[in-house]
Tab-separated table of C-alpha atoms and ligand atoms in Angstrom:
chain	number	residue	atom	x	y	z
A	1	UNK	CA	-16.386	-61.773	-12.176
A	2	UNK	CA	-14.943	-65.514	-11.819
A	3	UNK	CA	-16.890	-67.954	-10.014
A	4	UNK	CA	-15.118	-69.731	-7.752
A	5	UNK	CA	-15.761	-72.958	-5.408
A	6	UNK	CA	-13.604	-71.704	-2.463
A	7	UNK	CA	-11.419	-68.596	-2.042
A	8	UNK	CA	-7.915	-67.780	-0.492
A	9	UNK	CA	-9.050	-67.657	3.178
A	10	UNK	CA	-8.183	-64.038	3.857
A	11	UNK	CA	-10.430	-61.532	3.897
A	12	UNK	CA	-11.589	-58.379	5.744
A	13	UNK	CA	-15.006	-58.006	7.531
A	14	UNK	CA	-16.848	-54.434	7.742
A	15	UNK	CA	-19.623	-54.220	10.349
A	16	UNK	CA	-21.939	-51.841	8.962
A	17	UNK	CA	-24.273	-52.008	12.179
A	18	UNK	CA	-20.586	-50.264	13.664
A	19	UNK	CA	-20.838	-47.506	10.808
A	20	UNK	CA	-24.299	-46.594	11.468
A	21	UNK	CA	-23.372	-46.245	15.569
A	22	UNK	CA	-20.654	-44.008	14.762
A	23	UNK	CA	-22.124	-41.831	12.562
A	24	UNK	CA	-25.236	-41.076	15.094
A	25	UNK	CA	-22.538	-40.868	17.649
A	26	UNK	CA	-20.886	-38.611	15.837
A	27	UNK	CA	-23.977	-36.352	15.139
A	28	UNK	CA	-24.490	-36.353	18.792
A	29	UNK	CA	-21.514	-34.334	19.720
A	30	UNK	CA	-22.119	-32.120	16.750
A	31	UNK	CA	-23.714	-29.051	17.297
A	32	UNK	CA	-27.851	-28.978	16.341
A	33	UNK	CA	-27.866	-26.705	13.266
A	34	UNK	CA	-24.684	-28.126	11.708
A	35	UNK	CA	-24.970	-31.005	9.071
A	36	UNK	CA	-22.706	-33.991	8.953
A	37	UNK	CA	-21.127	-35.046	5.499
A	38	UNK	CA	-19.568	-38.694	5.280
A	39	UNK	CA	-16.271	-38.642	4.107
A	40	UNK	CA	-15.801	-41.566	1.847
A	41	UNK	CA	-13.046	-41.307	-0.280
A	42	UNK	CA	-10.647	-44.274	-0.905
A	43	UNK	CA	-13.135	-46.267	-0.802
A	44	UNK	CA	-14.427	-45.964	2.290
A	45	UNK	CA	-11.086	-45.501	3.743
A	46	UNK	CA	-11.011	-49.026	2.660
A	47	UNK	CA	-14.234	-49.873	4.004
A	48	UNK	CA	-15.887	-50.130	0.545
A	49	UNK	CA	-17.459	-46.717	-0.131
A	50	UNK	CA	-20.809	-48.395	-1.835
A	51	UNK	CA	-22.063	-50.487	0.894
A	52	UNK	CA	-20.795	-48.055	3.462
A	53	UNK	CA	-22.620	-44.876	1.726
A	54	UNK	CA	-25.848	-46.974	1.438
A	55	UNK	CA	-26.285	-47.325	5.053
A	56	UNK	CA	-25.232	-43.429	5.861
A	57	UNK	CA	-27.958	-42.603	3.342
A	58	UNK	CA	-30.736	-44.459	4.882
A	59	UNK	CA	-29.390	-42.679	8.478
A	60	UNK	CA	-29.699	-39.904	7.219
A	61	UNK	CA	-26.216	-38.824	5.532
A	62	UNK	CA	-26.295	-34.904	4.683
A	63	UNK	CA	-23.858	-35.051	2.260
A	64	UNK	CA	-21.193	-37.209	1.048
A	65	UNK	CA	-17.061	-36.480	0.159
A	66	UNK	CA	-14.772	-37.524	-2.061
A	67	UNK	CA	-11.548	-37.056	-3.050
A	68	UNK	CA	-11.910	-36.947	-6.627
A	69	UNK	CA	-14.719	-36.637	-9.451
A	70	UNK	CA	-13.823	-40.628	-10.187
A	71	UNK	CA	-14.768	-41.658	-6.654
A	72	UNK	CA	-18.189	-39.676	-6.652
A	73	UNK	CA	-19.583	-40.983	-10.136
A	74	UNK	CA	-19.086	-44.742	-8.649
A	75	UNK	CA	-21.543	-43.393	-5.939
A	76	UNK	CA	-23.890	-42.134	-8.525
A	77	UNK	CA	-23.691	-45.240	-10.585
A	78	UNK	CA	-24.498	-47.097	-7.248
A	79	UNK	CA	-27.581	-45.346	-7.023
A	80	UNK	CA	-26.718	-42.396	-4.296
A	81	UNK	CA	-28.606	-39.630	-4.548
A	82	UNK	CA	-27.717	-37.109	-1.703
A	83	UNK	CA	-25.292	-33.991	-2.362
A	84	UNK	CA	-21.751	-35.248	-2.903
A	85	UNK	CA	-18.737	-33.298	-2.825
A	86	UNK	CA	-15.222	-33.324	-4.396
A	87	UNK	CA	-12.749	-32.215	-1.540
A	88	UNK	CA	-9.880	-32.041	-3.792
A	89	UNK	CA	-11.909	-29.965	-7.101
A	90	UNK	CA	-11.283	-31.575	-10.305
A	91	UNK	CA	-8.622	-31.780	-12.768
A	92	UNK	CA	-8.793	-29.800	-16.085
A	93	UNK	CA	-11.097	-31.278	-18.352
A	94	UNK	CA	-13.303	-32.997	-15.850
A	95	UNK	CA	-15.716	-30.434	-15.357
A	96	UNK	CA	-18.661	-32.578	-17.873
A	97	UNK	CA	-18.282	-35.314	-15.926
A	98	UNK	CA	-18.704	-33.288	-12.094
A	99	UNK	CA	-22.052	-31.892	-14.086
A	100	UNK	CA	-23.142	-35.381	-15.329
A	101	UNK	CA	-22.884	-37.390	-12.340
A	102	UNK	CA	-24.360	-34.202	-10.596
A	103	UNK	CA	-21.700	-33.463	-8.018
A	104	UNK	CA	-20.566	-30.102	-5.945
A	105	UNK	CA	-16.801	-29.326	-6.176
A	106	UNK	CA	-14.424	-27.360	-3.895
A	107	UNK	CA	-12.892	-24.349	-6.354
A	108	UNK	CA	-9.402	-22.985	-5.855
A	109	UNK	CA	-7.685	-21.903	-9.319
A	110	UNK	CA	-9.346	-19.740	-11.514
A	111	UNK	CA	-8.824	-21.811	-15.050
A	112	UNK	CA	-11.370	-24.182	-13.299
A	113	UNK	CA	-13.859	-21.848	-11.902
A	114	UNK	CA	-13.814	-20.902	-16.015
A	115	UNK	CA	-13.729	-24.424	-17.191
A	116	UNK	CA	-16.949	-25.031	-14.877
A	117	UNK	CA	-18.463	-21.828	-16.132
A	118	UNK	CA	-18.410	-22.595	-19.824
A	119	UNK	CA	-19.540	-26.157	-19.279
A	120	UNK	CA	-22.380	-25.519	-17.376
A	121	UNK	CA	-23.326	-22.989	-19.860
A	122	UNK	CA	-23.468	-25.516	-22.615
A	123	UNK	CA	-25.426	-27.879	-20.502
A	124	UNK	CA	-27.704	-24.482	-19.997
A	125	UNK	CA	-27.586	-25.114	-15.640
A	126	UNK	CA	-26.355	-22.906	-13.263
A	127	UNK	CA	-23.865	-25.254	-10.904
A	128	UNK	CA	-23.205	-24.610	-7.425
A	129	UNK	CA	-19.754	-25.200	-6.110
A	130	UNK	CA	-18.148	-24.240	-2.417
A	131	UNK	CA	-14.941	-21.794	-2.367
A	132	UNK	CA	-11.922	-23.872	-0.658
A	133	UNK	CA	-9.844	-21.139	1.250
A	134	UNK	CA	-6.363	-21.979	2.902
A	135	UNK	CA	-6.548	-20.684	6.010
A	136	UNK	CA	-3.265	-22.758	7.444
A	137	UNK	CA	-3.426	-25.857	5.552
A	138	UNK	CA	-0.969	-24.725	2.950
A	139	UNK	CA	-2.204	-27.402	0.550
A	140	UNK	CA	-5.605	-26.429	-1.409
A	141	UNK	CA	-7.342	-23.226	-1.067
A	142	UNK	CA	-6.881	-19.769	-1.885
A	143	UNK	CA	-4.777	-17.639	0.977
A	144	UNK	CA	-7.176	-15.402	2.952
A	145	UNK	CA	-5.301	-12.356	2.094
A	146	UNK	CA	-6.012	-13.187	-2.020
A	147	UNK	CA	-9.985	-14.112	-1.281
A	148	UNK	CA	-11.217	-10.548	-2.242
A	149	UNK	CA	-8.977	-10.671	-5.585
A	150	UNK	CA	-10.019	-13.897	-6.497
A	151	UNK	CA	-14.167	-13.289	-5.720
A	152	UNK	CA	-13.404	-10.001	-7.709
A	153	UNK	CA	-12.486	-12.165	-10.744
A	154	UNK	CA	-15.738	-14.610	-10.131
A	155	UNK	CA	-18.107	-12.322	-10.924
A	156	UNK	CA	-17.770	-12.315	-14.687
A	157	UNK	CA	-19.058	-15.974	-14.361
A	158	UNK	CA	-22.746	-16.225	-14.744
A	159	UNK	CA	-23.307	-19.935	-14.726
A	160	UNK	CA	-21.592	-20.965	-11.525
A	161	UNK	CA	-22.841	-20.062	-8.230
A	162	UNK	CA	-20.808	-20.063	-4.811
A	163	UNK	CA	-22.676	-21.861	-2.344
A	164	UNK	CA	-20.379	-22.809	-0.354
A	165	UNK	CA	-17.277	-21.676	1.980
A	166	UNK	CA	-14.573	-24.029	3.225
A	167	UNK	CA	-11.366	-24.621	4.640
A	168	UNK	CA	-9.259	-27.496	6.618
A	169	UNK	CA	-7.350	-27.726	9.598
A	170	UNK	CA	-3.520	-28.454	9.631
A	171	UNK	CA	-3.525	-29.723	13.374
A	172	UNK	CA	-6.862	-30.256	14.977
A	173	UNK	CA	-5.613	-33.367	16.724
A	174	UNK	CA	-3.133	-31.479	18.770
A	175	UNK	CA	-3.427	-30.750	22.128
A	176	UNK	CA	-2.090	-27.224	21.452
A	177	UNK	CA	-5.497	-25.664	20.303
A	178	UNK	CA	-3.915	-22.161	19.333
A	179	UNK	CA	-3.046	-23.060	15.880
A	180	UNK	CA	-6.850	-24.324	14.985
A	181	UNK	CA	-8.483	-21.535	16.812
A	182	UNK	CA	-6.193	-19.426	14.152
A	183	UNK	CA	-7.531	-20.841	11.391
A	184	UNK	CA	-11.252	-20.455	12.575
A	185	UNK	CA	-10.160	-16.687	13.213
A	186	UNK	CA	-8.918	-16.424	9.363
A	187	UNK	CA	-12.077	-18.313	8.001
A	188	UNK	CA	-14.445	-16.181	9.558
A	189	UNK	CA	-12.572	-13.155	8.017
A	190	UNK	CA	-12.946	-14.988	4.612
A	191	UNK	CA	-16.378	-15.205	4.948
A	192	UNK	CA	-16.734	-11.812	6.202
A	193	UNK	CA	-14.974	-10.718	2.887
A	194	UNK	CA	-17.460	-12.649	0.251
A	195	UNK	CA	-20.240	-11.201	2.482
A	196	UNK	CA	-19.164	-7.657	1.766
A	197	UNK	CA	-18.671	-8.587	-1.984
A	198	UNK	CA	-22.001	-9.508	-2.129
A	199	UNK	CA	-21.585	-13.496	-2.206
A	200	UNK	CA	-23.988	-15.381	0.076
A	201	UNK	CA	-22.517	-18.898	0.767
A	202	UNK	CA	-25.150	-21.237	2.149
A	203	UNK	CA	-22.937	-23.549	3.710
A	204	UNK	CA	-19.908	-23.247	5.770
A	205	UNK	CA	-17.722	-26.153	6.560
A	206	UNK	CA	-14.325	-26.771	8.440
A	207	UNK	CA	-14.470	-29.406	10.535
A	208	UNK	CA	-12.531	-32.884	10.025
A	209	UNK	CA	-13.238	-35.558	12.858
A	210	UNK	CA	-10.841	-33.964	15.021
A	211	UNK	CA	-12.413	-30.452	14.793
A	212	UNK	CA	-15.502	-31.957	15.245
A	213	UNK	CA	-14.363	-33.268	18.822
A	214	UNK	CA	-12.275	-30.676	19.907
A	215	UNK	CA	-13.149	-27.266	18.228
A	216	UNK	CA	-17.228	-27.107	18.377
A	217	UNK	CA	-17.227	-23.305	17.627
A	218	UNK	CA	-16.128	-24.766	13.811
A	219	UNK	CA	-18.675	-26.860	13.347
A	220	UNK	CA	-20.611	-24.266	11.084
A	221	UNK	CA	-23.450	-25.671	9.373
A	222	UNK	CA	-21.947	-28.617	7.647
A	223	UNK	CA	-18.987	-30.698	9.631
A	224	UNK	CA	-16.973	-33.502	7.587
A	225	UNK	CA	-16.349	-36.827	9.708
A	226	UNK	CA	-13.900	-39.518	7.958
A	227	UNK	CA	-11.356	-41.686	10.118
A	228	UNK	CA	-14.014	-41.604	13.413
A	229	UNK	CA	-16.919	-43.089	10.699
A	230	UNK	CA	-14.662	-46.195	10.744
A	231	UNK	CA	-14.044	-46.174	14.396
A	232	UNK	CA	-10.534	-44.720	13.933
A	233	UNK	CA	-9.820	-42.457	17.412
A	234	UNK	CA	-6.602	-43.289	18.789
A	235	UNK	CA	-4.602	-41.301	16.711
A	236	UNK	CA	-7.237	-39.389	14.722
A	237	UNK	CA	-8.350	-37.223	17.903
A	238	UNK	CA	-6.438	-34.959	20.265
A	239	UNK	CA	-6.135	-36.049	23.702
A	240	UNK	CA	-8.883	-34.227	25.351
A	241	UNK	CA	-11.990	-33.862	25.546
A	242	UNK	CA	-12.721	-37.591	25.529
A	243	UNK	CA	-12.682	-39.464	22.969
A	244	UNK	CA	-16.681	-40.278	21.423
A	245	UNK	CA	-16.693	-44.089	22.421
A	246	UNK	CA	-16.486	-44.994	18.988
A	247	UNK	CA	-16.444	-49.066	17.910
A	248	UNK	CA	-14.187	-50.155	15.505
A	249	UNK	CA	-15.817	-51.305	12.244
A	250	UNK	CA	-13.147	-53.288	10.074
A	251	UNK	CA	-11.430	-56.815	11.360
A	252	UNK	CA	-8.538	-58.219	8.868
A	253	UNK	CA	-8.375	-62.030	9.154
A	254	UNK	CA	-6.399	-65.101	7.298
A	255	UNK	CA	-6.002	-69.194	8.174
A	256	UNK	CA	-2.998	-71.302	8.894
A	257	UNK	CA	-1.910	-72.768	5.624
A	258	UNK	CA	1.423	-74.217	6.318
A	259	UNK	CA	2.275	-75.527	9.825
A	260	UNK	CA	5.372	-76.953	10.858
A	261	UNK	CA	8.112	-77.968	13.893
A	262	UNK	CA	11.467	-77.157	13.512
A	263	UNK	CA	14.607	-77.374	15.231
A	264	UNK	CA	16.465	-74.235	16.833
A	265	UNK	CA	18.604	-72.532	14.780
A	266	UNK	CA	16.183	-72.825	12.294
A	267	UNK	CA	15.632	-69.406	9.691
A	268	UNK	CA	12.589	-68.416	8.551
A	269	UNK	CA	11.807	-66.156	5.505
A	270	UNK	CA	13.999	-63.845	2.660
A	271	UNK	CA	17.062	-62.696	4.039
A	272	UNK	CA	17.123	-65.171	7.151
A	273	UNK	CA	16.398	-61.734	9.323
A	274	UNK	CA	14.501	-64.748	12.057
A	275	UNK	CA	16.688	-67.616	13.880
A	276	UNK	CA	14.746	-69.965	15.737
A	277	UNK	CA	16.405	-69.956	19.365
A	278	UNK	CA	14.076	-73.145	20.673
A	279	UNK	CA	12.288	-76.173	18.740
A	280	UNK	CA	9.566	-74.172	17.611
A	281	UNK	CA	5.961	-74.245	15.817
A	282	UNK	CA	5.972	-72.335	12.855
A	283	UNK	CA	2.545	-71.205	10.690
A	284	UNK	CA	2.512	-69.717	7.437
A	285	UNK	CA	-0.630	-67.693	6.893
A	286	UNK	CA	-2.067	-66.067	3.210
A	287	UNK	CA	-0.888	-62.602	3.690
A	288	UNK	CA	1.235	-60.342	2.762
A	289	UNK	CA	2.246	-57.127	1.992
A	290	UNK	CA	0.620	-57.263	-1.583
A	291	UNK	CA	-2.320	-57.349	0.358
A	292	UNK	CA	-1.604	-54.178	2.650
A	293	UNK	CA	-0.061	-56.145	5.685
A	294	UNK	CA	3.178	-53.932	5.238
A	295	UNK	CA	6.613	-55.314	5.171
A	296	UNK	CA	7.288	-52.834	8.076
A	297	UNK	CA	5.503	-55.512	10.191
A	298	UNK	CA	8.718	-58.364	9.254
A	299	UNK	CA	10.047	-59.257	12.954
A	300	UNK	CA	7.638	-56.720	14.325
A	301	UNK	CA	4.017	-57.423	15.397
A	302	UNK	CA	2.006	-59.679	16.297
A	303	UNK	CA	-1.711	-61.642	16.120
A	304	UNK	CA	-4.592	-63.463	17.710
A	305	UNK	CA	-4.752	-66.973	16.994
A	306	UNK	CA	-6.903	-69.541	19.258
A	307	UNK	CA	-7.339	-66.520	21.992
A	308	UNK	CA	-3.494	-65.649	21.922
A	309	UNK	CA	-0.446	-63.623	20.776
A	310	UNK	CA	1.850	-64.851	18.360
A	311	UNK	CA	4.863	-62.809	17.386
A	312	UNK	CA	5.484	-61.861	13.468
A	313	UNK	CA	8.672	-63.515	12.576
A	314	UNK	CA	10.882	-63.303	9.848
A	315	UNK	CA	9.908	-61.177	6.374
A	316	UNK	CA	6.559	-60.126	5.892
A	317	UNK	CA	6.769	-61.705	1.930
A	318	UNK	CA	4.525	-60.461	-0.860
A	319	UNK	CA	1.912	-62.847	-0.639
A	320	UNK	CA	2.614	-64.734	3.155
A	321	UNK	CA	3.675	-64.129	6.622
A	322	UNK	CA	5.235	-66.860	9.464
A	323	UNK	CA	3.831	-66.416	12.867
A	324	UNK	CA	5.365	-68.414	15.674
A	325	UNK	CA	2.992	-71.001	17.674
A	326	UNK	CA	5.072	-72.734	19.614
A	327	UNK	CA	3.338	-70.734	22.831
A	328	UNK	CA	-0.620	-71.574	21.699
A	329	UNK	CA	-1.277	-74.928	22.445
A	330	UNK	CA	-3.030	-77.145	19.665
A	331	UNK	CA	-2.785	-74.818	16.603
A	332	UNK	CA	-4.373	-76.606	13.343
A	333	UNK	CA	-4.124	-75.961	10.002
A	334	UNK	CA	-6.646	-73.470	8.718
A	335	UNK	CA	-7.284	-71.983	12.051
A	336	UNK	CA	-8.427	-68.780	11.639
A	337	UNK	CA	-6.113	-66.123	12.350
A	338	UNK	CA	-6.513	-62.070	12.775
A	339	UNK	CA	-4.677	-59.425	11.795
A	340	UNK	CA	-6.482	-56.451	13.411
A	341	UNK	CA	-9.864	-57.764	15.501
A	342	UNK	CA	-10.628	-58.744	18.791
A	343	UNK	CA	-10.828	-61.832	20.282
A	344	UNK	CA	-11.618	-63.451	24.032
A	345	UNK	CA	-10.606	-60.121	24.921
A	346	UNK	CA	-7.611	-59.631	22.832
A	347	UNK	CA	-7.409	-56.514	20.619
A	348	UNK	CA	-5.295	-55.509	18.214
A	349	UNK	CA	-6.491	-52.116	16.780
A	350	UNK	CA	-5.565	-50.688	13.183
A	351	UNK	CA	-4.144	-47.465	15.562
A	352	UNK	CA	-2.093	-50.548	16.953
A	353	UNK	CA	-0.484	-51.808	13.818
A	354	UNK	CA	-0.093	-48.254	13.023
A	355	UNK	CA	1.970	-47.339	16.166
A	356	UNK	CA	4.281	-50.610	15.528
A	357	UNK	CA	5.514	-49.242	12.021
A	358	UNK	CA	4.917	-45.577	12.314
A	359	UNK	CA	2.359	-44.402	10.972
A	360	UNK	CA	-1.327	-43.723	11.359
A	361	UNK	CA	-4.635	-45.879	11.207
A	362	UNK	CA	-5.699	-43.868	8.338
A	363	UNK	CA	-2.635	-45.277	5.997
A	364	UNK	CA	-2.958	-49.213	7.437
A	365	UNK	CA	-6.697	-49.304	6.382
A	366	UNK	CA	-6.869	-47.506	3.165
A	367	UNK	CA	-3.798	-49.588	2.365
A	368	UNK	CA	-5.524	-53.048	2.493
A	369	UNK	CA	-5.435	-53.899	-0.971
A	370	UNK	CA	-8.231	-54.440	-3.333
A	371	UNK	CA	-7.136	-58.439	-3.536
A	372	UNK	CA	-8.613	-58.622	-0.084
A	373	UNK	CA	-12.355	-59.532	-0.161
A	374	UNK	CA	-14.600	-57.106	2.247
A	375	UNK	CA	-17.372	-58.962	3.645
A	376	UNK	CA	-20.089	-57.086	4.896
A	377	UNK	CA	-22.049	-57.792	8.213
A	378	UNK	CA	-25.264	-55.880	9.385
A	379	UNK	CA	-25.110	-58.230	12.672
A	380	UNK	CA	-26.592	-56.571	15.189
A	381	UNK	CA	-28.774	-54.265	14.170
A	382	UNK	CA	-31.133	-55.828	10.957
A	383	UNK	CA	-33.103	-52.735	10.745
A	384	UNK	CA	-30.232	-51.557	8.173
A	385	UNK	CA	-31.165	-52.258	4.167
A	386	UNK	CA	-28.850	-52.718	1.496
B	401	PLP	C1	-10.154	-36.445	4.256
B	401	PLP	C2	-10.715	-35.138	4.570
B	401	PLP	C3	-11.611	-34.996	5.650
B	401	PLP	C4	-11.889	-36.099	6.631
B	401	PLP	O1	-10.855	-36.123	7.584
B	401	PLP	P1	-10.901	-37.142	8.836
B	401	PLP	O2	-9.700	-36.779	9.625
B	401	PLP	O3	-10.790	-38.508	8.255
B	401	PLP	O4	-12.182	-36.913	9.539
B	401	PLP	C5	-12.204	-33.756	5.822
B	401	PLP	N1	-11.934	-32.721	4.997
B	401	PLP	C6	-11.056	-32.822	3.971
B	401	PLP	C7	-10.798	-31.629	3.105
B	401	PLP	C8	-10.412	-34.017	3.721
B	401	PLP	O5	-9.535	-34.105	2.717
């Protein structure tokens, strides 16, 4: 890594003290003999998956998710040593690396319940791995109605073991409940089959965050929480019951770098899309949508600077953005400026910036690019160890 003496003055802070509240929260409303597994793929949901795993380990994570067999060897490498599991399986010709960084995948084709098979073999384990049914989804998963075909065809492995059943929900944020309750009807038949086959899956998971809050009866014995780790509920949860009281864990900020007064009439940015209609106060600030502040946001949004709104104006550019001052008195160069925070009881919320360009939370914060240093903040709670 280069050493530098000062960096570009944007950045994005991650309270992990915020983490650790809403994963206890979280276990709170799940029910006592269910486990909780961290989902943490994307980094983190752009939270940075290393320093965020660390503290859900020493909290007492169950189990941790990925995405992808990539994603759970950094974990590994970063010294994590509780169960982690692929959501999405692997790809052919991964199956050495899921045994050498020790990870659990979901299986849902055949070729890879093989591939497994013969690499474990020739490692001389026996590897456990969870059976992903589609119960609704229609994404991953085997349909319920081919589960008994497809355990049929298992059994000639001999070095992989299912420990595991789950599935996902399409729509456990809606308000309409019938759909989910559907799905938990259709699991519990797939598990019903592999009983009768003669399987005996340890674990049973379906739950996302949403499912967690509004469908307890599928919170099995293992639930998997993502978005509402971060403090994402907005738009992650259906409307009732209430939301957990979740606080929000990631703040985007940036500095005046270019400050000026111009006359009316005055455009501002590519295309000329913003005319000034007054003499106005116009601040250039470090971001842009190279960074994840999406173009969407051009003419369209707004932040906090010195305890006040200031519109987006003009073209969100590649690397900057203009924000209009000319309403907040006394605005300096380098004044700090945010994005998605709070402050002196202004908010602007990541479900917010989502709303304004639609879209959800999840895609604004796993969209903040990797140019954008995460700084990491135990503040109030220094019991937490990195
Ligand atoms: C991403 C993911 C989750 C977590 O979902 P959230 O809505 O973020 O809680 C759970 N299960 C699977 C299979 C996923 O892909």
């Amino acid at each position: 890594m280069h050493q530098f003496h000062q960096q570009r003055p944007t950045w994005a802070e991650v309270s992990l003290a915020a983490v650790r509240h809403n994963f206890l929260t979280i276990k709170k409303h799940l029910n006592p003999d269910a486990r909780l597994m961290a989902v943490v793929k994307a980094d983190a949901y752009g939270h940075g998956a290393v320093e965020c795993s660390r503290v859900l380990e020493s909290i007492g994570a169950d189990w941790f998710g990925v995405a992808m067999i990539e994603e759970g060897a950094v974990l590994r490498e970063a010294g994590i040593t509780r169960p982690i599991f692929c959501l999405g399986g692997f790809w052919q010709g991964q199956a050495e690396d899921l045994i050498k960084y020790d990870l659990t995948t979901a299986i849902f084709r055949l070729d890879s319940a093989e591939e497994l098979n013969a690499r474990a073999r020739e490692a001389g384990r026996m590897i456990e791995f969870h059976l992903k049914v589609d119960t609704g989804m229609g994404r991953l998963g085997i349909p319920v109605a081919d589960v008994a075909e497809f355990a049929h065809s298992l059994k000639r492995f001999d070095r992989i073991k299912l420990d595991g059943v789950m599935t996902h929900f399409a729509e456990a944020d809606s308000d309409e409940t019938d759909y989910s309750e559907t799905q938990i009807e259709r699991f519990k038949e797939a598990v019903k089959i592999l009983r009768e086959l003669g399987f005996n899956p340890a674990w049973q998971h379906l739950a996302n965050s949403a499912g967690i809050h509004a469908h307890p009866q599928s919170h099995g014995n293992l639930a998997r929480a993502g978005a509402t780790l971060y403090g994402l509920e907005r738009d992650v949860l259906a409307s009732r019951p209430e939301p957990f009281g979740l606080r929000p864990v990631l703040s985007l900020h940036s500095r005046v770098s270019m400050l000026k007064t111009v006359p009316a009439g005055t455009p501002v940015g590519y295309g000329c899309t913003f005319r000034t209609t007054r003499e106005s106060r116009i601040a250039t600030i470090p971001i842009g949508y190279a960074d994840g502040f999406r173009r969407a946001h051009s003419n369209n949004g707004r932040v906090i600077v010195r305890g006040r709104f200031a519109p987006i104006v003009g073209r969100v550019s590649m690397d900057l953005t203009m924000i209009d001052v000319t309403d907040v008195p006394d605005v300096e160069l380098a004044d700090e400026v945010i994005l998605i925070g709070e402050e002196k009881g202004l908010r602007i919320a990541a479900e917010d910036l989502a709303e304004e360009i639609g879209t959800i939370s999840y895609e604004i914060v796993t969209g903040i690019s990797s140019r954008v240093p995460r700084v990491f903040s135990l503040d109030d709670d220094p019991a937490i160890m990195l």
